[in-house]
XYZ file of C-alpha atoms in Angstrom:
749
model
C -0.015 0.039 0.013
C 1.005 3.627 -0.485
C 0.761 6.517 1.868
C -1.974 8.246 -0.096
C -2.782 11.159 2.202
C -0.780 14.002 3.687
C -2.991 14.041 6.721
C -1.022 13.253 9.961
C -3.244 14.934 12.625
C -6.908 15.441 13.516
C -8.612 18.127 15.605
C -11.852 17.904 17.436
C -14.023 19.923 19.875
C -15.914 18.179 22.525
C -19.658 18.303 23.226
C -19.673 16.462 26.587
C -21.074 13.221 25.022
C -18.705 11.934 22.279
C -15.999 9.469 23.252
C -14.897 8.127 19.826
C -12.856 10.244 17.494
C -11.541 8.858 14.126
C -8.198 9.375 12.565
C -7.490 9.067 8.769
C -3.921 8.304 8.616
C -1.817 5.109 8.957
C -0.017 4.233 12.167
C 2.294 1.275 12.619
C 1.331 0.733 16.314
C -0.849 2.233 18.925
C 1.933 4.253 20.538
C 2.421 6.311 17.296
C -0.459 8.642 18.135
C -0.056 11.492 20.776
C -3.558 12.414 22.051
C -3.742 15.869 23.788
C -6.704 17.720 25.336
C -6.898 21.552 25.627
C -9.223 23.028 28.344
C -11.036 26.327 28.100
C -8.029 28.062 29.624
C -5.612 26.754 26.848
C -4.088 24.337 29.394
C -2.837 21.339 27.484
C -2.849 17.790 28.858
C -1.271 14.782 27.175
C -3.453 11.786 27.658
C -2.166 8.400 28.609
C -2.698 5.313 26.449
C -4.505 2.459 28.102
C -5.665 4.814 30.899
C -7.325 7.805 29.293
C -7.973 6.224 25.870
C -7.689 3.121 23.599
C -6.930 2.876 19.814
C -8.221 0.835 16.977
C -6.834 0.459 13.485
C -3.120 0.344 14.414
C -0.976 -1.461 11.776
C -3.636 -0.878 9.108
C -3.687 1.557 6.116
C -6.924 3.595 6.371
C -6.789 4.789 10.028
C -9.013 4.009 12.952
C -10.535 5.485 16.063
C -9.325 6.926 19.343
C -11.780 6.016 22.072
C -11.647 8.153 25.292
C -12.428 6.620 28.614
C -14.780 9.541 29.462
C -16.497 11.912 27.016
C -14.533 14.990 25.930
C -15.990 17.982 27.924
C -18.047 20.617 26.084
C -15.755 23.196 24.327
C -12.588 21.242 25.167
C -10.202 20.744 22.185
C -8.644 17.375 21.278
C -5.685 16.830 18.790
C -4.607 13.403 17.389
C -1.068 13.703 16.103
C 1.091 11.017 14.514
C 4.438 10.811 16.310
C 6.852 8.152 15.073
C 10.203 7.324 16.688
C 12.899 8.706 14.400
C 14.455 5.167 13.762
C 14.995 2.714 10.807
C 14.199 -0.710 12.153
C 14.087 -2.768 8.793
C 17.083 -5.010 8.294
C 17.727 -5.444 4.560
C 20.319 -8.370 4.098
C 22.424 -9.127 0.981
C 20.918 -12.092 -1.004
C 18.153 -12.317 1.563
C 14.526 -12.975 0.884
C 12.616 -10.053 -0.761
C 9.411 -9.262 1.119
C 7.597 -6.417 -0.498
C 5.440 -5.569 2.471
C 8.489 -5.199 4.565
C 10.065 -2.749 2.114
C 6.739 -1.082 1.729
C 6.417 -0.525 5.565
C 9.895 0.883 5.733
C 9.283 3.311 2.956
C 5.870 4.172 4.440
C 7.482 4.956 7.709
C 9.973 7.181 5.989
C 7.201 9.017 4.130
C 5.249 9.398 7.378
C 8.389 10.843 9.233
C 8.781 13.407 6.428
C 5.043 14.323 6.917
C 5.622 14.538 10.738
C 8.546 16.947 10.342
C 6.571 18.923 7.744
C 3.724 19.219 10.324
C 6.167 20.502 12.897
C 7.345 23.146 10.436
C 3.825 24.067 9.903
C 3.527 24.875 13.658
C 6.510 27.025 13.772
C 6.676 30.874 13.586
C 7.856 31.702 10.094
C 8.591 34.382 7.672
C 6.193 34.187 4.536
C 9.269 34.379 2.078
C 12.924 34.883 2.273
C 12.286 38.533 1.495
C 9.892 38.953 4.319
C 11.010 41.357 7.168
C 8.673 39.935 9.704
C 7.413 36.740 11.277
C 3.746 35.884 10.490
C 2.007 34.482 13.580
C -1.117 33.677 11.417
C -3.407 35.406 13.896
C -2.360 33.195 16.885
C -1.097 34.514 20.196
C 2.528 34.236 21.157
C 2.471 33.251 24.869
C 4.963 32.871 27.656
C 7.381 35.644 26.640
C 9.777 37.185 29.059
C 9.681 40.830 29.892
C 11.883 42.806 27.459
C 15.327 43.872 28.212
C 16.821 45.427 25.099
C 15.231 48.215 22.998
C 14.291 45.834 20.058
C 12.793 43.041 22.223
C 9.173 41.999 21.970
C 6.896 43.416 24.616
C 4.496 41.375 26.696
C 0.955 42.395 27.555
C 1.675 42.586 31.273
C 4.724 44.874 30.829
C 2.818 47.087 28.210
C -0.165 47.317 30.558
C 2.006 48.332 33.536
C 3.946 51.015 31.571
C 0.703 52.263 29.718
C -1.337 52.479 32.951
C 1.460 54.194 34.771
C 1.762 56.814 32.010
C -1.970 57.176 31.379
C -2.551 57.796 35.048
C -0.159 60.634 34.954
C -1.678 62.146 31.801
C -4.268 64.892 31.413
C -7.073 63.346 29.468
C -10.155 64.547 27.650
C -13.384 62.750 26.914
C -13.160 63.366 23.067
C -11.440 60.827 20.805
C -9.164 63.516 19.402
C -7.645 66.893 20.558
C -4.948 69.089 19.008
C -1.501 68.800 20.673
C -0.452 71.684 22.874
C 1.934 74.328 21.354
C 5.688 73.726 21.263
C 7.982 74.453 24.147
C 9.212 77.769 22.687
C 5.492 78.866 22.414
C 4.454 77.809 25.916
C 7.384 78.836 28.224
C 6.080 81.030 31.075
C 2.679 81.183 29.481
C -0.760 79.921 30.635
C -2.469 77.091 28.997
C -5.751 77.999 27.624
C -8.407 76.661 25.188
C -9.846 78.314 22.068
C -13.372 78.363 20.746
C -12.995 74.773 19.459
C -11.592 73.512 22.730
C -8.028 73.043 21.415
C -5.063 74.026 23.620
C -3.347 77.404 23.162
C -0.672 79.278 25.179
C -1.349 82.763 26.284
C 0.697 85.365 28.208
C -0.500 86.124 31.753
C -1.084 89.800 32.601
C 2.036 91.400 33.976
C 1.829 91.471 37.765
C -1.331 89.399 37.779
C -1.861 86.506 40.089
C -1.179 84.144 37.274
C 2.165 85.843 36.524
C 3.140 85.430 40.137
C 1.854 81.818 40.293
C 3.926 80.931 37.350
C 7.130 82.183 38.978
C 6.194 80.425 42.120
C 5.564 77.109 40.320
C 8.874 77.270 38.465
C 11.686 74.973 39.576
C 14.297 77.285 38.053
C 17.012 78.722 40.254
C 15.921 81.881 41.888
C 12.201 81.097 41.487
C 9.707 78.781 43.189
C 10.461 78.476 46.855
C 13.350 80.863 46.543
C 10.701 83.721 46.222
C 9.051 82.787 49.607
C 10.343 84.250 52.824
C 10.130 82.627 56.210
C 10.954 83.996 59.618
C 10.592 82.097 62.871
C 8.392 83.994 65.518
C 11.108 84.197 67.988
C 13.302 86.916 69.219
C 16.512 87.117 67.370
C 15.364 85.096 64.371
C 16.253 86.176 60.899
C 14.412 85.974 57.526
C 15.328 83.159 55.230
C 13.929 81.822 51.988
C 11.866 78.696 51.952
C 14.420 77.285 49.587
C 17.071 77.564 52.240
C 14.736 76.187 54.860
C 13.847 73.254 52.789
C 17.494 72.409 52.190
C 17.899 71.840 56.006
C 16.193 68.391 55.654
C 16.078 66.055 52.749
C 13.142 63.710 52.383
C 13.578 60.337 50.755
C 10.437 61.312 48.678
C 12.475 64.051 47.040
C 14.398 61.241 45.261
C 11.622 59.133 43.735
C 9.769 57.224 46.373
C 6.027 57.377 45.719
C 3.769 55.946 48.323
C 1.068 55.312 45.788
C 3.479 53.034 43.962
C 3.769 49.493 45.389
C 1.550 50.233 48.408
C 3.753 48.615 50.911
C 5.566 46.045 48.523
C 8.797 45.920 46.712
C 8.611 47.923 43.617
C 11.525 47.464 41.207
C 13.197 49.949 38.943
C 11.842 48.320 35.887
C 8.369 49.632 36.768
C 9.573 53.236 36.178
C 12.516 52.776 33.754
C 12.572 50.721 30.516
C 16.311 50.359 30.483
C 19.236 50.247 32.989
C 20.860 53.174 31.194
C 17.752 55.280 31.818
C 17.789 54.255 35.429
C 21.419 55.207 35.814
C 20.722 58.696 34.534
C 18.670 59.327 37.813
C 20.556 56.748 40.049
C 24.138 56.395 38.813
C 24.981 53.830 41.548
C 22.278 51.092 40.570
C 23.429 48.004 38.758
C 20.212 46.299 37.791
C 16.558 47.042 37.048
C 15.544 44.376 39.585
C 16.817 46.643 42.411
C 14.097 48.363 44.379
C 13.011 51.944 43.919
C 13.059 52.552 47.602
C 16.635 51.424 47.813
C 17.680 53.765 44.951
C 15.679 56.700 46.420
C 17.116 56.319 49.963
C 20.650 55.828 48.749
C 20.290 58.839 46.411
C 19.068 61.036 49.400
C 22.010 59.834 51.587
C 24.452 60.502 48.771
C 22.938 63.980 48.237
C 23.209 64.873 51.906
C 26.800 63.489 51.919
C 27.746 65.848 49.118
C 26.945 68.835 51.249
C 28.821 67.389 54.247
C 26.088 66.091 56.327
C 22.289 66.589 57.473
C 19.121 64.905 58.080
C 17.498 62.475 55.725
C 13.778 62.332 56.647
C 11.664 59.265 55.908
C 7.946 59.968 56.154
C 5.384 57.370 57.236
C 5.273 54.249 55.171
C 7.069 50.976 54.348
C 10.261 51.134 52.422
C 11.436 47.893 50.785
C 15.279 47.679 50.390
C 16.555 45.146 47.808
C 20.135 46.154 48.626
C 22.018 47.578 51.596
C 21.921 51.386 52.010
C 25.372 52.529 53.053
C 26.152 55.724 55.068
C 29.875 56.487 55.153
C 29.855 60.259 55.704
C 30.052 61.901 59.125
C 27.017 64.020 60.291
C 24.286 61.975 58.463
C 21.089 61.433 60.356
C 18.321 59.145 59.239
C 14.958 59.945 60.918
C 11.459 58.536 60.530
C 8.184 59.923 61.975
C 7.863 60.325 65.691
C 6.224 57.543 67.908
C 2.940 59.573 67.994
C 2.866 60.540 64.325
C 2.671 57.156 62.528
C 5.082 54.409 61.509
C 8.307 54.515 59.363
C 9.403 50.963 58.569
C 12.350 49.693 56.548
C 11.914 46.205 55.208
C 14.988 44.210 54.302
C 14.405 42.328 50.997
C 17.869 40.856 51.022
C 18.586 37.403 52.349
C 21.982 37.803 53.800
C 23.007 41.463 53.987
C 22.010 44.330 56.397
C 19.222 46.745 55.465
C 21.605 49.674 56.488
C 25.253 50.054 57.197
C 26.514 53.080 59.063
C 30.350 53.440 58.554
C 32.952 51.177 57.007
C 35.947 48.975 57.916
C 38.392 51.483 56.701
C 37.594 54.901 58.233
C 35.828 56.523 61.239
C 32.630 58.484 60.890
C 31.299 61.002 63.532
C 28.087 62.515 64.760
C 25.674 60.199 62.972
C 22.222 59.140 64.243
C 19.329 56.838 63.714
C 15.957 57.500 65.088
C 12.194 56.634 64.997
C 12.488 53.757 62.506
C 11.250 50.076 62.656
C 12.915 47.335 60.816
C 11.511 44.097 59.513
C 12.246 41.290 56.937
C 10.432 40.805 53.678
C 8.058 37.762 53.982
C 9.280 36.434 50.548
C 12.860 36.407 51.459
C 13.989 34.007 54.198
C 16.787 35.526 56.259
C 20.057 33.848 56.711
C 23.466 34.572 58.305
C 24.603 38.136 57.584
C 21.042 39.417 57.477
C 20.281 42.150 60.020
C 18.548 45.428 60.529
C 21.609 47.640 60.874
C 25.356 47.275 61.246
C 27.327 50.086 62.768
C 31.121 50.109 62.033
C 33.758 52.556 63.298
C 31.170 55.105 64.384
C 32.118 57.858 66.841
C 29.603 59.968 68.841
C 26.691 57.929 67.390
C 23.087 58.242 68.591
C 20.540 55.406 68.208
C 17.151 56.380 69.580
C 13.599 54.939 69.389
C 14.542 52.199 66.929
C 13.127 48.705 66.860
C 13.558 45.455 64.837
C 10.506 43.088 64.911
C 9.643 39.759 63.269
C 7.226 41.420 60.748
C 6.512 40.986 57.902
C 8.948 38.225 58.633
C 12.025 37.505 60.988
C 15.306 39.225 60.569
C 18.326 36.945 61.244
C 20.065 39.401 63.621
C 18.840 42.735 64.964
C 21.601 45.427 65.466
C 25.359 44.892 65.460
C 27.729 47.538 66.841
C 31.404 47.061 65.835
C 34.075 49.324 67.047
C 31.699 52.063 68.139
C 33.152 54.584 70.464
C 31.553 57.327 72.668
C 27.927 56.748 71.730
C 24.411 56.605 72.999
C 21.835 53.824 72.542
C 18.508 54.669 74.015
C 15.023 53.032 73.679
C 16.015 50.357 71.164
C 13.993 47.252 70.947
C 14.505 43.876 69.260
C 12.153 40.954 69.111
C 11.771 37.629 67.396
C 14.889 37.506 65.211
C 16.349 34.124 63.895
C 19.751 34.854 65.606
C 20.985 37.436 68.138
C 19.160 40.455 69.131
C 21.737 43.084 69.984
C 25.515 42.511 69.421
C 28.311 44.608 70.781
C 31.738 43.597 69.685
C 35.250 44.436 68.319
C 36.348 47.027 71.099
C 33.236 49.188 71.464
C 34.228 51.776 74.009
C 32.214 54.148 76.205
C 28.654 53.310 75.197
C 25.763 54.625 77.177
C 22.797 52.158 76.703
C 19.565 52.726 78.496
C 15.909 51.591 78.371
C 16.490 48.935 75.646
C 15.075 45.442 75.268
C 15.978 42.349 73.272
C 13.330 39.636 73.597
C 12.248 36.242 72.140
C 15.267 35.785 69.910
C 16.183 32.406 68.515
C 19.710 32.751 70.118
C 21.125 35.425 72.296
C 19.386 38.483 73.627
C 22.553 40.455 74.162
C 26.028 39.370 72.893
C 28.855 41.417 74.264
C 32.415 40.766 73.065
C 35.739 42.496 73.678
C 34.339 45.883 74.733
C 35.013 48.316 77.554
C 33.420 51.226 79.215
C 29.900 50.171 78.870
C 27.164 51.781 80.975
C 24.022 49.794 80.677
C 20.929 50.577 82.533
C 17.227 49.568 82.625
C 17.570 46.913 79.802
C 15.858 43.644 79.521
C 16.090 40.300 77.799
C 13.001 37.969 78.043
C 12.243 34.734 76.398
C 15.378 34.355 74.342
C 16.196 30.744 73.259
C 19.935 31.066 73.932
C 21.218 33.233 76.745
C 19.667 36.569 77.813
C 23.081 38.160 78.298
C 26.496 36.742 77.210
C 29.868 38.312 77.836
C 32.711 36.525 75.942
C 35.928 37.257 74.030
C 37.500 36.438 70.657
C 40.921 36.657 72.274
C 41.351 40.407 71.581
C 40.790 42.658 74.440
C 38.173 41.090 76.597
C 35.385 43.077 78.387
C 36.406 45.453 81.110
C 34.997 48.469 82.951
C 31.349 47.190 82.651
C 28.695 49.010 84.760
C 25.212 47.763 84.693
C 22.084 48.585 86.745
C 18.426 47.353 86.757
C 18.895 44.863 83.920
C 16.849 41.746 83.512
C 17.559 38.307 82.159
C 14.406 36.189 82.324
C 12.976 32.823 80.840
C 15.911 32.043 78.657
C 16.626 28.755 76.876
C 19.852 28.359 78.815
C 21.662 30.329 81.425
C 20.181 33.879 81.757
C 23.595 35.432 82.430
C 26.756 33.938 81.011
C 30.011 35.812 81.949
C 32.958 34.147 80.260
C 35.231 37.158 80.209
C 34.833 40.254 82.350
C 37.151 42.366 84.552
C 36.533 45.512 86.589
C 32.787 45.454 86.485
C 29.775 46.369 88.750
C 26.343 44.862 88.392
C 23.637 46.384 90.534
C 19.958 45.378 90.913
C 20.248 42.828 88.056
C 17.841 39.923 87.794
C 18.425 36.346 86.492
C 15.389 34.090 86.674
C 13.638 31.267 85.004
C 14.336 29.112 81.925
C 12.207 27.970 79.042
C 12.335 24.299 79.752
C 12.844 22.584 83.050
C 13.325 19.183 81.544
C 15.924 19.855 78.800
C 17.925 22.718 80.554
C 18.431 21.053 83.921
C 21.914 22.732 84.451
C 20.907 26.266 83.499
C 21.491 28.772 86.355
C 20.348 32.407 86.763
C 23.876 33.716 86.650
C 27.180 31.858 85.789
C 30.734 33.379 86.009
C 33.164 30.867 84.377
C 36.384 32.146 82.832
C 40.032 32.490 83.426
C 39.630 36.276 83.099
C 36.556 36.772 85.275
C 37.688 38.985 88.067
C 37.250 42.197 90.003
C 33.526 42.174 89.773
C 31.024 43.591 92.328
C 27.459 42.052 92.309
C 25.119 44.362 94.276
C 21.636 43.389 95.098
C 21.398 40.900 92.344
C 18.209 38.527 92.436
C 18.062 34.971 91.259
C 14.720 33.002 91.508
C 13.115 30.040 89.853
C 16.099 28.835 87.987
C 16.523 25.308 86.896
C 19.877 24.931 88.652
C 21.766 27.333 90.882
C 20.709 30.883 91.459
C 24.324 32.332 91.091
C 27.165 30.046 90.025
C 30.880 30.861 90.220
C 33.014 28.351 88.383
C 36.239 30.131 87.476
C 36.209 33.488 89.117
C 38.374 35.534 91.500
C 38.171 38.819 93.412
C 34.339 38.814 93.373
C 32.261 40.894 95.854
C 28.695 39.893 96.304
C 26.531 42.307 98.343
C 22.961 41.822 99.483
C 22.126 38.776 97.328
C 18.591 37.657 96.934
C 18.228 34.025 95.781
C 15.237 31.489 96.246
C 12.124 32.161 98.233
C 10.791 30.136 101.113
C 9.577 26.975 99.397
C 6.960 28.735 97.207
C 6.291 26.817 94.033
C 8.040 28.210 91.016
C 10.129 30.644 92.972
C 12.931 28.554 94.443
C 15.935 27.493 92.399
C 16.603 23.841 91.463
C 13.392 23.420 89.372
C 15.265 21.191 86.960
C 15.472 18.466 89.664
C 19.243 18.632 90.266
C 20.885 19.462 93.616
C 21.021 23.251 93.398
C 21.986 26.171 95.612
C 21.280 29.730 95.809
C 24.939 30.491 95.617
C 27.483 27.878 94.370
C 31.176 28.490 94.557
C 33.442 25.959 92.918
C 36.792 24.715 93.917
C 38.494 26.998 91.203
C 37.428 30.239 92.693
C 39.557 32.652 94.751
C 38.883 35.588 96.951
C 35.120 35.576 96.976
C 33.488 37.971 99.472
C 29.765 37.611 100.116
C 28.237 40.200 102.426
C 24.520 40.285 103.484
C 21.515 39.118 101.641
C 18.929 36.344 101.917
C 19.146 32.812 100.412
C 16.118 30.567 101.113
C 13.860 27.723 99.875
C 16.557 25.220 98.644
C 15.422 21.631 99.197
C 18.094 19.435 97.623
C 21.259 21.179 98.417
C 22.511 23.845 100.938
C 21.788 27.396 100.426
C 25.493 28.037 99.786
C 27.883 25.465 98.540
C 31.581 26.080 98.596
C 34.132 23.837 96.810
C 36.801 22.123 98.806
C 39.799 23.882 96.948
C 38.427 27.448 96.707
C 40.516 29.981 98.443
C 39.926 33.224 100.335
C 36.202 32.771 100.820
C 34.426 35.166 103.186
C 30.702 34.705 103.900
C 29.493 37.361 106.190
C 25.945 38.258 107.350
C 23.993 36.148 104.835
C 20.616 34.839 106.105
C 20.487 31.156 105.172
C 17.646 30.086 107.290
C 14.738 27.996 105.789
C 16.636 25.843 103.437
C 15.768 22.114 103.927
C 18.829 21.071 101.987
C 21.161 22.769 104.394
C 22.534 26.114 105.173
C 26.187 26.370 104.067
C 28.013 23.277 102.724
C 31.624 24.106 103.697
C 34.769 22.128 103.182
C 36.997 24.445 105.107
C 40.545 25.094 104.034
C 42.712 27.170 106.042
C 41.630 30.619 104.765
C 37.947 30.483 104.859
C 35.676 32.786 107.040
C 31.986 32.366 107.721
C 30.546 34.628 110.205
C 27.233 36.321 111.253
C 25.110 34.104 109.050
C 21.721 33.465 110.467
C 20.918 29.816 110.390
C 24.551 28.727 110.273
C 26.572 30.404 112.985
C 24.718 32.516 115.409
C 26.828 33.728 118.347
C 27.703 30.886 120.747
C 27.899 28.012 118.175
C 30.395 25.551 119.665
C 33.251 24.438 117.429
C 35.738 21.683 118.090
C 38.423 23.060 120.289
C 41.916 22.039 118.995
C 44.708 20.671 121.234
C 46.768 23.267 122.922
C 50.148 23.352 121.193
C 53.577 23.778 122.966
C 54.635 27.136 124.319
C 55.267 29.724 121.474
C 53.954 27.328 118.892
C 51.228 28.985 116.695
C 47.804 27.442 116.165
C 45.703 28.343 113.175
C 41.869 28.848 113.249
C 40.787 26.238 110.674
C 37.107 26.131 111.872
C 35.858 28.222 109.039
C 34.211 30.824 111.461
C 35.469 33.419 113.757
C 35.909 32.198 117.318
C 36.438 33.534 120.881
C 39.251 31.685 122.742
C 38.592 31.495 126.468
C 41.979 31.000 128.406
C 42.012 29.858 132.004
C 44.722 28.745 134.503
C 48.411 28.076 133.877
C 51.191 30.650 133.840
C 50.917 32.708 130.518
C 53.576 35.232 129.686
C 52.578 36.408 126.155
C 49.676 36.108 123.663
C 50.000 37.127 119.925
C 47.644 37.068 117.004
C 49.263 36.669 113.575
C 52.675 37.510 115.272
C 51.309 40.787 116.734
C 51.402 41.078 120.568
C 47.851 41.234 122.060
C 48.088 40.736 125.867
C 49.495 38.629 128.576
C 48.445 36.603 131.493
C 45.695 33.986 131.864
C 41.979 34.085 132.318
C 41.554 35.923 129.029
C 38.946 35.894 126.125
C 40.690 36.507 122.754
C 38.977 37.100 119.466
C 40.432 34.951 116.803
C 39.428 35.486 113.112
C 38.994 32.455 110.880
C 42.392 31.706 109.255
C 44.357 33.641 111.832
C 47.132 32.256 114.127
C 47.170 32.466 117.945
C 50.540 32.041 119.664
C 50.798 31.543 123.435
C 53.968 31.576 125.502
C 53.732 29.893 128.903
C 55.695 28.207 131.558
C 52.621 26.229 132.872
C 50.115 25.208 130.296
C 46.652 26.864 130.620
C 43.394 25.434 129.636
C 41.445 26.901 126.562
C 38.043 26.503 124.916
C 36.920 27.833 121.495
C 33.372 29.217 120.716
C 32.339 30.046 117.231
C 30.806 33.348 116.416
């Protein structure tokens, strides 16, 4: 048989009833037909043989039928297209048997492949002739185009609609289908637009000195006109007259550089919504690198650059959301960035970058001075997941910096870090809030010096609330850290300079994932009225204490009136620390549920001093309610420990767990050593041989009888004779010279 028809496809439209659709061309096997349905939205679906349809007539010469499993829906299209594998499967052997049908089938397949390719060509976008300068789409749509990049690219409907609507909305329109164009520029300069008797535009001169004449000059942006013609004078004694032009120059608004609150309406608007080419965008914003960058970024950076060119000043950001695709950098001294006041609305900067800061003040190469950031809230774009490096603001090498009324919250989405201060000196941080970041809230590092930080909070962050590294001269007051999944406060070092000269008051670390306060490196510090209480999980963080001081360089620290309640482990834990003064400690609370320390179930104390500590002085305070361990535990090898005047009553687990070395003093502690407590009296040594008070408490030595010539305390003469009462401090030596041995008795104080 011959291939007698050029038909290699069929097209049908469904009526919701018919299931059988004929095809009029030869196929060698059932898989040689591709069956495709097209719904009312032009969505194509390739049907599956044996599941969606069956075929009759395969291997014949006159066609057959495609039988659908279910009727083709009304209005749906169906195409039946022959699709042969591009192979030659007939094996013609030398001197072999001649089978005409075999040869016929091979030639038929070849012919059908030619038809198949010809059909593909028929579906392609083509020029009509070789002379044609265009491609003829035969009245079909061309779909799935990308937006144009180059001047001669095809334009999509969406792109054209966006550009057209943007332009039309900015155009003066008339209801008529046609109107004459306005006069040329030369004919309309400094004239008034009017309309003649046919309604067509004309340009007319305003009457000299008329209101229109004045208004034209006032509306002009030329130098010397516009706001330069308006005088202002403040109603105060000593004020001088200025032009409004000079007044306006005092503050630059980001809206002066292209931000339009009507565009985007709180979403990221890219430069390609305004500019058709990158070159056009660079004419306005020379620093941009792609049309995918946000208009808000370009406008804000342009405002900063403009203020930098005049040597500093304030960049004002009115109420609204500003989406930044890239980091805005401020590297000039004297630049301030200011949003609306707390009672005037909300200025929010949204970081639309995954791993970079929204803002950077300063650089790694040079100092900047007298910069400020105020009245702005930061968030992360909901469509851009934050990762390491992402943050609200990074401050580098800033001097005399002021940060006031600034916040970073987890909306629209979470930032990774809040604020990072690196090598910032002589600066003020006031009323700064961070909440719900994916990392650390506030980081102070790289030798920040003389920072005055007050009324700030860093809560509910995935890691640290406050991370302070290698900084000195920090004055921190009235700051909080609640609900952080790491530590509330952490002081550590990268091996540079360590933390020193730290002064903190009225600061809170509460309900943390681990220790509330972790001090790994700190020297010469005073913490007053600070709070460390509660952890997020009693079961998983059993060893988390309210405060822990643990480092080779943790020394010379005064802890005044600190409070530690409801911690999973100890209230205050000293592991590696020396020269620590603790005054008026408050830890635990009289067996009340949820108040005492040790909620994790481990033996826990209000104050735990390890064997690695030296010269620890504890004076005054109350430690109560500990059930599984003593109120105060002291490691056996700790040295120079003095506990004086601490109330340790009402602790079921014990008062003071003491392993007394030679230099330990415990006195005036209610519940442990009230006046008159009897201690073991040591044996009287020989004449002139010293005896050390190793009881751990101060004692009174009562001496009777014998013949005593001389009594010394720590090699200093005190008195002579017998029948004496001598005060002997813990760790001190008493030396008695006698000819006849007296009798003595020691009583603890």
